[in-house]
PDB file of C-alpha atoms and ligand atoms in Angstrom:
ATOM      1  CA  UNK A 250    -133.744  -5.409-152.387  1.00 98.00           C
ATOM      2  CA  UNK A 251    -136.552  -4.893-154.867  1.00 98.00           C
ATOM      3  CA  UNK A 252    -139.516  -3.328-153.117  1.00 98.00           C
ATOM      4  CA  UNK A 253    -142.978  -3.155-154.666  1.00 99.00           C
ATOM      5  CA  UNK A 254    -145.258  -0.478-153.211  1.00 99.00           C
ATOM      6  CA  UNK A 255    -149.008  -0.815-153.728  1.00 99.00           C
ATOM      7  CA  UNK A 256    -150.772   2.517-153.210  1.00 99.00           C
ATOM      8  CA  UNK A 257    -154.490   2.661-152.492  1.00 98.00           C
ATOM      9  CA  UNK A 258    -155.328   6.363-152.203  1.00 98.00           C
ATOM     10  CA  UNK A 259    -157.230   8.359-154.818  1.00 98.00           C
ATOM     11  CA  UNK A 260    -155.319  11.455-153.600  1.00 98.00           C
ATOM     12  CA  UNK A 261    -152.085  11.568-155.564  1.00 98.00           C
ATOM     13  CA  UNK A 262    -150.642  14.167-153.194  1.00 98.00           C
ATOM     14  CA  UNK A 263    -152.516  12.985-150.101  1.00 98.00           C
ATOM     15  CA  UNK A 264    -151.310  11.805-146.731  1.00 98.00           C
ATOM     16  CA  UNK A 265    -150.540   8.168-147.525  1.00 98.00           C
ATOM     17  CA  UNK A 266    -148.709   9.024-150.760  1.00 98.00           C
ATOM     18  CA  UNK A 267    -146.760  11.692-148.857  1.00 98.00           C
ATOM     19  CA  UNK A 268    -145.583   9.033-146.412  1.00 98.00           C
ATOM     20  CA  UNK A 269    -144.807   6.706-149.321  1.00 99.00           C
ATOM     21  CA  UNK A 270    -142.456   9.380-150.674  1.00 98.00           C
ATOM     22  CA  UNK A 271    -140.670   9.465-147.304  1.00 98.00           C
ATOM     23  CA  UNK A 272    -140.498   5.680-147.278  1.00 99.00           C
ATOM     24  CA  UNK A 273    -138.965   5.688-150.772  1.00 98.00           C
ATOM     25  CA  UNK A 274    -136.416   8.322-149.742  1.00 98.00           C
ATOM     26  CA  UNK A 275    -135.311   6.109-146.831  1.00 98.00           C
ATOM     27  CA  UNK A 276    -135.328   2.902-148.862  1.00 98.00           C
ATOM     28  CA  UNK A 277    -133.395   4.305-151.823  1.00 98.00           C
ATOM     29  CA  UNK A 278    -130.813   5.890-149.535  1.00 98.00           C
ATOM     30  CA  UNK A 279    -130.376   2.418-148.038  1.00 98.00           C
ATOM     31  CA  UNK A 280    -129.681   1.037-151.527  1.00 98.00           C
ATOM     32  CA  UNK A 281    -133.040  -0.523-152.331  1.00 98.00           C
ATOM     33  CA  UNK A 282    -134.904  -0.278-155.633  1.00 98.00           C
ATOM     34  CA  UNK A 283    -138.554   0.744-155.386  1.00 98.00           C
ATOM     35  CA  UNK A 284    -141.442   0.321-157.824  1.00 98.00           C
ATOM     36  CA  UNK A 285    -144.847   1.897-157.232  1.00 98.00           C
ATOM     37  CA  UNK A 286    -148.175   0.615-158.502  1.00 98.00           C
ATOM     38  CA  UNK A 287    -151.046   3.057-158.059  1.00 98.00           C
ATOM     39  CA  UNK A 288    -154.103   0.848-157.491  1.00 98.00           C
ATOM     40  CA  UNK A 289    -156.369   3.911-157.448  1.00 98.00           C
ATOM     41  CA  UNK A 290    -155.458   5.154-160.935  1.00 98.00           C
ATOM     42  CA  UNK A 291    -154.252   1.993-162.656  1.00 98.00           C
ATOM     43  CA  UNK A 292    -156.267  -0.356-164.828  1.00 98.00           C
ATOM     44  CA  UNK A 293    -157.285  -2.891-162.204  1.00 98.00           C
ATOM     45  CA  UNK A 294    -160.606  -4.579-161.543  1.00 98.00           C
ATOM     46  CA  UNK A 295    -162.063  -6.694-158.721  1.00 98.00           C
ATOM     47  CA  UNK A 296    -161.543 -10.462-158.585  1.00 98.00           C
ATOM     48  CA  UNK A 297    -164.397 -12.178-160.439  1.00 98.00           C
ATOM     49  CA  UNK A 298    -164.225 -15.272-158.256  1.00 98.00           C
ATOM     50  CA  UNK A 299    -164.357 -17.377-161.435  1.00 98.00           C
ATOM     51  CA  UNK A 300    -161.502 -19.604-160.225  1.00 98.00           C
ATOM     52  CA  UNK A 301    -160.129 -19.942-163.776  1.00 98.00           C
ATOM     53  CA  UNK A 302    -156.695 -19.273-162.254  1.00 98.00           C
ATOM     54  CA  UNK A 303    -157.074 -22.236-159.886  1.00 97.00           C
ATOM     55  CA  UNK A 304    -155.062 -20.061-157.457  1.00 98.00           C
ATOM     56  CA  UNK A 305    -152.008 -20.894-159.563  1.00 96.00           C
ATOM     57  CA  UNK A 306    -152.049 -19.168-162.926  1.00 95.00           C
ATOM     58  CA  UNK A 307    -152.817 -16.060-164.908  1.00 96.00           C
ATOM     59  CA  UNK A 308    -156.010 -14.182-164.229  1.00 98.00           C
ATOM     60  CA  UNK A 309    -158.394 -14.116-167.206  1.00 98.00           C
ATOM     61  CA  UNK A 310    -158.878 -10.353-166.872  1.00 98.00           C
ATOM     62  CA  UNK A 311    -156.920  -8.243-169.338  1.00 97.00           C
ATOM     63  CA  UNK A 312    -155.918  -5.419-167.047  1.00 98.00           C
ATOM     64  CA  UNK A 313    -152.787  -4.616-165.019  1.00 98.00           C
ATOM     65  CA  UNK A 314    -153.390  -7.476-162.568  1.00 98.00           C
ATOM     66  CA  UNK A 315    -151.111 -10.139-164.067  1.00 98.00           C
ATOM     67  CA  UNK A 316    -148.279  -7.665-164.572  1.00 98.00           C
ATOM     68  CA  UNK A 317    -148.498  -6.462-160.966  1.00 98.00           C
ATOM     69  CA  UNK A 318    -148.487 -10.067-159.773  1.00 98.00           C
ATOM     70  CA  UNK A 319    -145.369 -10.762-161.853  1.00 98.00           C
ATOM     71  CA  UNK A 320    -143.714  -7.744-160.228  1.00 98.00           C
ATOM     72  CA  UNK A 321    -144.747  -9.018-156.807  1.00 98.00           C
ATOM     73  CA  UNK A 322    -143.264 -12.429-157.527  1.00 98.00           C
ATOM     74  CA  UNK A 323    -139.905 -10.880-158.431  1.00 98.00           C
ATOM     75  CA  UNK A 324    -139.884  -8.468-155.465  1.00 98.00           C
ATOM     76  CA  UNK A 325    -138.205  -9.085-152.113  1.00 98.00           C
ATOM     77  CA  UNK A 326    -140.615  -6.898-150.177  1.00 98.00           C
ATOM     78  CA  UNK A 327    -144.084  -5.449-150.589  1.00 99.00           C
ATOM     79  CA  UNK A 328    -145.413  -2.280-148.973  1.00 99.00           C
ATOM     80  CA  UNK A 329    -149.112  -1.532-148.734  1.00 99.00           C
ATOM     81  CA  UNK A 330    -150.255   2.064-148.478  1.00 98.00           C
ATOM     82  CA  UNK A 331    -153.821   3.189-147.846  1.00 99.00           C
ATOM     83  CA  UNK A 332    -156.054   5.740-146.218  1.00 99.00           C
ATOM     84  CA  UNK A 333    -158.309   4.255-143.538  1.00 99.00           C
ATOM     85  CA  UNK A 334    -161.814   3.947-144.967  1.00 98.00           C
ATOM     86  CA  UNK A 335    -164.439   2.833-142.419  1.00 98.00           C
ATOM     87  CA  UNK A 336    -161.776   1.229-140.218  1.00 98.00           C
ATOM     88  CA  UNK A 337    -160.235  -0.784-143.023  1.00 98.00           C
ATOM     89  CA  UNK A 338    -158.161  -0.357-146.148  1.00 99.00           C
ATOM     90  CA  UNK A 339    -159.506   1.448-149.231  1.00 99.00           C
ATOM     91  CA  UNK A 340    -161.420  -0.555-151.830  1.00 98.00           C
ATOM     92  CA  UNK A 341    -158.750   0.454-154.344  1.00 98.00           C
ATOM     93  CA  UNK A 342    -156.051  -1.430-152.418  1.00 98.00           C
ATOM     94  CA  UNK A 343    -158.311  -4.327-151.453  1.00 98.00           C
ATOM     95  CA  UNK A 344    -159.103  -4.852-155.119  1.00 98.00           C
ATOM     96  CA  UNK A 345    -155.411  -5.517-155.823  1.00 98.00           C
ATOM     97  CA  UNK A 346    -154.935  -7.735-152.770  1.00 98.00           C
ATOM     98  CA  UNK A 347    -157.912  -9.870-153.798  1.00 98.00           C
ATOM     99  CA  UNK A 348    -156.157 -10.404-157.129  1.00 98.00           C
ATOM    100  CA  UNK A 349    -153.283 -12.093-155.208  1.00 98.00           C
ATOM    101  CA  UNK A 350    -155.627 -15.107-155.249  1.00 98.00           C
ATOM    102  CA  UNK A 351    -154.390 -16.029-158.747  1.00 98.00           C
ATOM    103  CA  UNK A 352    -150.893 -16.633-157.359  1.00 98.00           C
ATOM    104  CA  UNK A 353    -151.685 -17.344-153.728  1.00 98.00           C
ATOM    105  CA  UNK A 354    -149.355 -20.328-153.308  1.00 98.00           C
ATOM    106  CA  UNK A 355    -146.413 -18.797-155.166  1.00 98.00           C
ATOM    107  CA  UNK A 356    -146.726 -15.582-153.139  1.00 98.00           C
ATOM    108  CA  UNK A 357    -146.889 -17.492-149.864  1.00 98.00           C
ATOM    109  CA  UNK A 358    -143.840 -19.609-150.675  1.00 98.00           C
ATOM    110  CA  UNK A 359    -141.712 -16.476-151.135  1.00 98.00           C
ATOM    111  CA  UNK A 360    -141.967 -15.595-147.408  1.00 98.00           C
ATOM    112  CA  UNK A 361    -141.370 -12.020-148.464  1.00 98.00           C
ATOM    113  CA  UNK A 362    -140.943  -8.937-146.326  1.00 98.00           C
ATOM    114  CA  UNK A 363    -143.951  -6.678-145.942  1.00 99.00           C
ATOM    115  CA  UNK A 364    -144.953  -3.383-144.378  1.00 99.00           C
ATOM    116  CA  UNK A 365    -147.986  -1.131-144.065  1.00 99.00           C
ATOM    117  CA  UNK A 366    -148.477   2.631-144.263  1.00 99.00           C
ATOM    118  CA  UNK A 367    -151.969   3.757-143.234  1.00 99.00           C
ATOM    119  CA  UNK A 368    -153.365   7.216-142.530  1.00 99.00           C
ATOM    120  CA  UNK A 369    -156.592   8.266-140.798  1.00 98.00           C
ATOM    121  CA  UNK A 370    -158.376  11.439-139.839  1.00 98.00           C
ATOM    122  CA  UNK A 371    -159.227  10.418-136.280  1.00 98.00           C
ATOM    123  CA  UNK A 372    -156.776  10.155-133.419  1.00 98.00           C
ATOM    124  CA  UNK A 373    -158.323   7.721-130.974  1.00 98.00           C
ATOM    125  CA  UNK A 374    -157.891   4.224-129.589  1.00 95.00           C
ATOM    126  CA  UNK A 375    -159.992   2.365-132.126  1.00 98.00           C
ATOM    127  CA  UNK A 376    -159.217   4.035-135.437  1.00 98.00           C
ATOM    128  CA  UNK A 377    -156.338   1.691-136.409  1.00 98.00           C
ATOM    129  CA  UNK A 378    -157.617  -1.406-134.623  1.00 98.00           C
ATOM    130  CA  UNK A 379    -159.446  -2.998-137.563  1.00 98.00           C
ATOM    131  CA  UNK A 380    -156.877  -2.290-140.257  1.00 98.00           C
ATOM    132  CA  UNK A 381    -153.959  -3.406-138.066  1.00 98.00           C
ATOM    133  CA  UNK A 382    -155.692  -6.682-137.204  1.00 98.00           C
ATOM    134  CA  UNK A 383    -156.599  -7.259-140.845  1.00 98.00           C
ATOM    135  CA  UNK A 384    -153.020  -6.781-142.051  1.00 99.00           C
ATOM    136  CA  UNK A 385    -151.604  -8.847-139.161  1.00 98.00           C
ATOM    137  CA  UNK A 386    -153.821 -11.704-140.346  1.00 98.00           C
ATOM    138  CA  UNK A 387    -153.037 -11.191-144.051  1.00 98.00           C
ATOM    139  CA  UNK A 388    -149.278 -11.115-143.332  1.00 98.00           C
ATOM    140  CA  UNK A 389    -149.545 -14.317-141.273  1.00 98.00           C
ATOM    141  CA  UNK A 390    -151.671 -16.054-143.897  1.00 98.00           C
ATOM    142  CA  UNK A 391    -149.311 -15.161-146.759  1.00 98.00           C
ATOM    143  CA  UNK A 392    -146.207 -15.956-144.661  1.00 98.00           C
ATOM    144  CA  UNK A 393    -145.005 -12.366-144.989  1.00 98.00           C
ATOM    145  CA  UNK A 394    -142.361 -11.124-142.580  1.00 98.00           C
ATOM    146  CA  UNK A 395    -143.845  -8.052-140.913  1.00 98.00           C
ATOM    147  CA  UNK A 396    -141.155  -5.365-141.190  1.00 98.00           C
ATOM    148  CA  UNK A 397    -143.246  -2.612-139.641  1.00 98.00           C
ATOM    149  CA  UNK A 398    -146.404  -0.539-139.779  1.00 98.00           C
ATOM    150  CA  UNK A 399    -146.703   3.243-139.873  1.00 98.00           C
ATOM    151  CA  UNK A 400    -150.190   3.899-138.489  1.00 98.00           C
ATOM    152  CA  UNK A 401    -150.639   7.653-138.831  1.00 98.00           C
ATOM    153  CA  UNK A 402    -153.536   8.894-136.678  1.00 98.00           C
ATOM    154  CA  UNK A 403    -154.788  12.479-136.697  1.00 98.00           C
ATOM    155  CA  UNK A 404    -153.537  12.573-140.283  1.00 98.00           C
ATOM    156  CA  UNK A 405    -156.649  13.541-142.242  1.00 98.00           C
ATOM    157  CA  UNK A 406    -154.813  15.982-144.511  1.00 98.00           C
ATOM    158  CA  UNK A 407    -151.166  16.638-145.284  1.00 98.00           C
ATOM    159  CA  UNK A 408    -151.417  19.885-143.309  1.00 98.00           C
ATOM    160  CA  UNK A 409    -152.676  18.250-140.122  1.00 98.00           C
ATOM    161  CA  UNK A 410    -150.451  15.161-140.240  1.00 98.00           C
ATOM    162  CA  UNK A 411    -148.084  15.044-137.218  1.00 98.00           C
ATOM    163  CA  UNK A 412    -144.478  15.401-138.381  1.00 98.00           C
ATOM    164  CA  UNK A 413    -143.321  12.320-136.479  1.00 98.00           C
ATOM    165  CA  UNK A 414    -144.964  10.120-139.089  1.00 98.00           C
ATOM    166  CA  UNK A 415    -142.656  11.475-141.792  1.00 98.00           C
ATOM    167  CA  UNK A 416    -139.722  10.262-139.722  1.00 98.00           C
ATOM    168  CA  UNK A 417    -141.407   6.903-139.067  1.00 98.00           C
ATOM    169  CA  UNK A 418    -141.981   6.319-142.788  1.00 99.00           C
ATOM    170  CA  UNK A 419    -138.411   7.321-143.645  1.00 98.00           C
ATOM    171  CA  UNK A 420    -137.072   4.994-140.923  1.00 98.00           C
ATOM    172  CA  UNK A 421    -139.207   2.137-142.209  1.00 98.00           C
ATOM    173  CA  UNK A 422    -137.644   2.640-145.623  1.00 98.00           C
ATOM    174  CA  UNK A 423    -134.179   2.526-144.097  1.00 98.00           C
ATOM    175  CA  UNK A 424    -134.823  -0.539-141.953  1.00 98.00           C
ATOM    176  CA  UNK A 425    -137.023  -2.704-144.134  1.00 98.00           C
TER     177      UNK A 425
HETATM  178  C1  LIG B 981    -164.736   6.956-147.769  1.00 78.09           C
HETATM  179  C2  LIG B 981    -163.904   7.484-146.635  1.00 78.09           C
HETATM  180  C3  LIG B 981    -163.901   6.793-145.425  1.00 78.09           C
HETATM  181  C4  LIG B 981    -163.122   7.233-144.358  1.00 78.09           C
HETATM  182  N1  LIG B 981    -163.137   6.551-143.190  1.00 78.09           N
HETATM  183  C5  LIG B 981    -162.391   6.979-142.143  1.00 78.09           C
HETATM  184  C6  LIG B 981    -162.400   6.287-140.897  1.00 78.09           C
HETATM  185  O1  LIG B 981    -163.045   5.256-140.730  1.00 78.09           O
HETATM  186  N2  LIG B 981    -161.634   6.786-139.891  1.00 78.09           N
HETATM  187  C7  LIG B 981    -160.891   7.935-140.042  1.00 78.09           C
HETATM  188  O2  LIG B 981    -160.245   8.357-139.083  1.00 78.09           O
HETATM  189  N3  LIG B 981    -160.829   8.570-141.232  1.00 78.09           N
HETATM  190  C8  LIG B 981    -161.562   8.141-142.268  1.00 78.09           C
HETATM  191  N4  LIG B 981    -161.503   8.803-143.475  1.00 78.09           N
HETATM  192  C9  LIG B 981    -160.537   9.903-143.646  1.00 78.09           C
HETATM  193  C10 LIG B 981    -159.232   9.431-144.326  1.00 78.09           C
HETATM  194  O3  LIG B 981    -158.749   8.223-143.776  1.00 78.09           O
HETATM  195  C11 LIG B 981    -158.128  10.461-144.141  1.00 78.09           C
HETATM  196  O4  LIG B 981    -158.564  11.727-144.598  1.00 78.09           O
HETATM  197  C12 LIG B 981    -156.833  10.066-144.834  1.00 78.09           C
HETATM  198  O5  LIG B 981    -155.793  10.914-144.398  1.00 78.09           O
HETATM  199  C13 LIG B 981    -156.909  10.213-146.350  1.00 78.09           C
HETATM  200  O6  LIG B 981    -155.698   9.709-146.877  1.00 78.09           O
HETATM  201  P1  LIG B 981    -155.155  10.107-148.350  1.00 78.09           P
HETATM  202  O7  LIG B 981    -154.900  11.584-148.312  1.00 78.09           O
HETATM  203  O8  LIG B 981    -153.906   9.319-148.500  1.00 78.09           O
HETATM  204  O9  LIG B 981    -156.206   9.716-149.313  1.00 78.09           O
HETATM  205  C14 LIG B 981    -162.300   8.399-144.520  1.00 78.09           C
HETATM  206  C15 LIG B 981    -162.314   9.088-145.756  1.00 78.09           C
HETATM  207  C16 LIG B 981    -163.105   8.637-146.791  1.00 78.09           C
HETATM  208  C17 LIG B 981    -163.093   9.399-148.112  1.00 78.09           C
END
């Protein structure tokens, strides 16, 4: 399978990218090909809401958006990775997801596999509630098959991240 991974953390060596590395290790050992797009350091801008795309065409913006969408449309699975920012995903990742609008129908028709890797500082009942619900709804709306979510709580830094999440991310890569 071709797996596209969309990373939303500004920390290149942070917690979510550390779990992405474990995911990739598992996925590549299982024979999959992975491609990473770093939404935090790439050339990507917010959706303008201009509707020039008509939800079925190229975006007018001359940044990485159209190329990432082309990669998405040739992938079998997509993995979203993000730190939890105020109970949701980072703006960096959301910016890329909003750009899906240009190819909304084509993406939905693919019924592709999808997964989420999220990390948060806090370790309590509510910390992952908002982001999990949001991605459940996005996956449903885009007809994605939910292949799993690594929701790493108490993972504010690489040093404090519980080791079990490394195993979870690796397993997700193997099983996706
Ligand atoms: C703007 C901002 C908002 C944050 N909001 C939350 C939050 O709502 N809940 C939480 O537990 N941690 C929050 N954090 C902490 C990060 O989620 C946490 O440190 C995470 O591990 C960072 O991931 P990264 O290393 O992949 O960037 C926030 C951090 C920042 C910078």
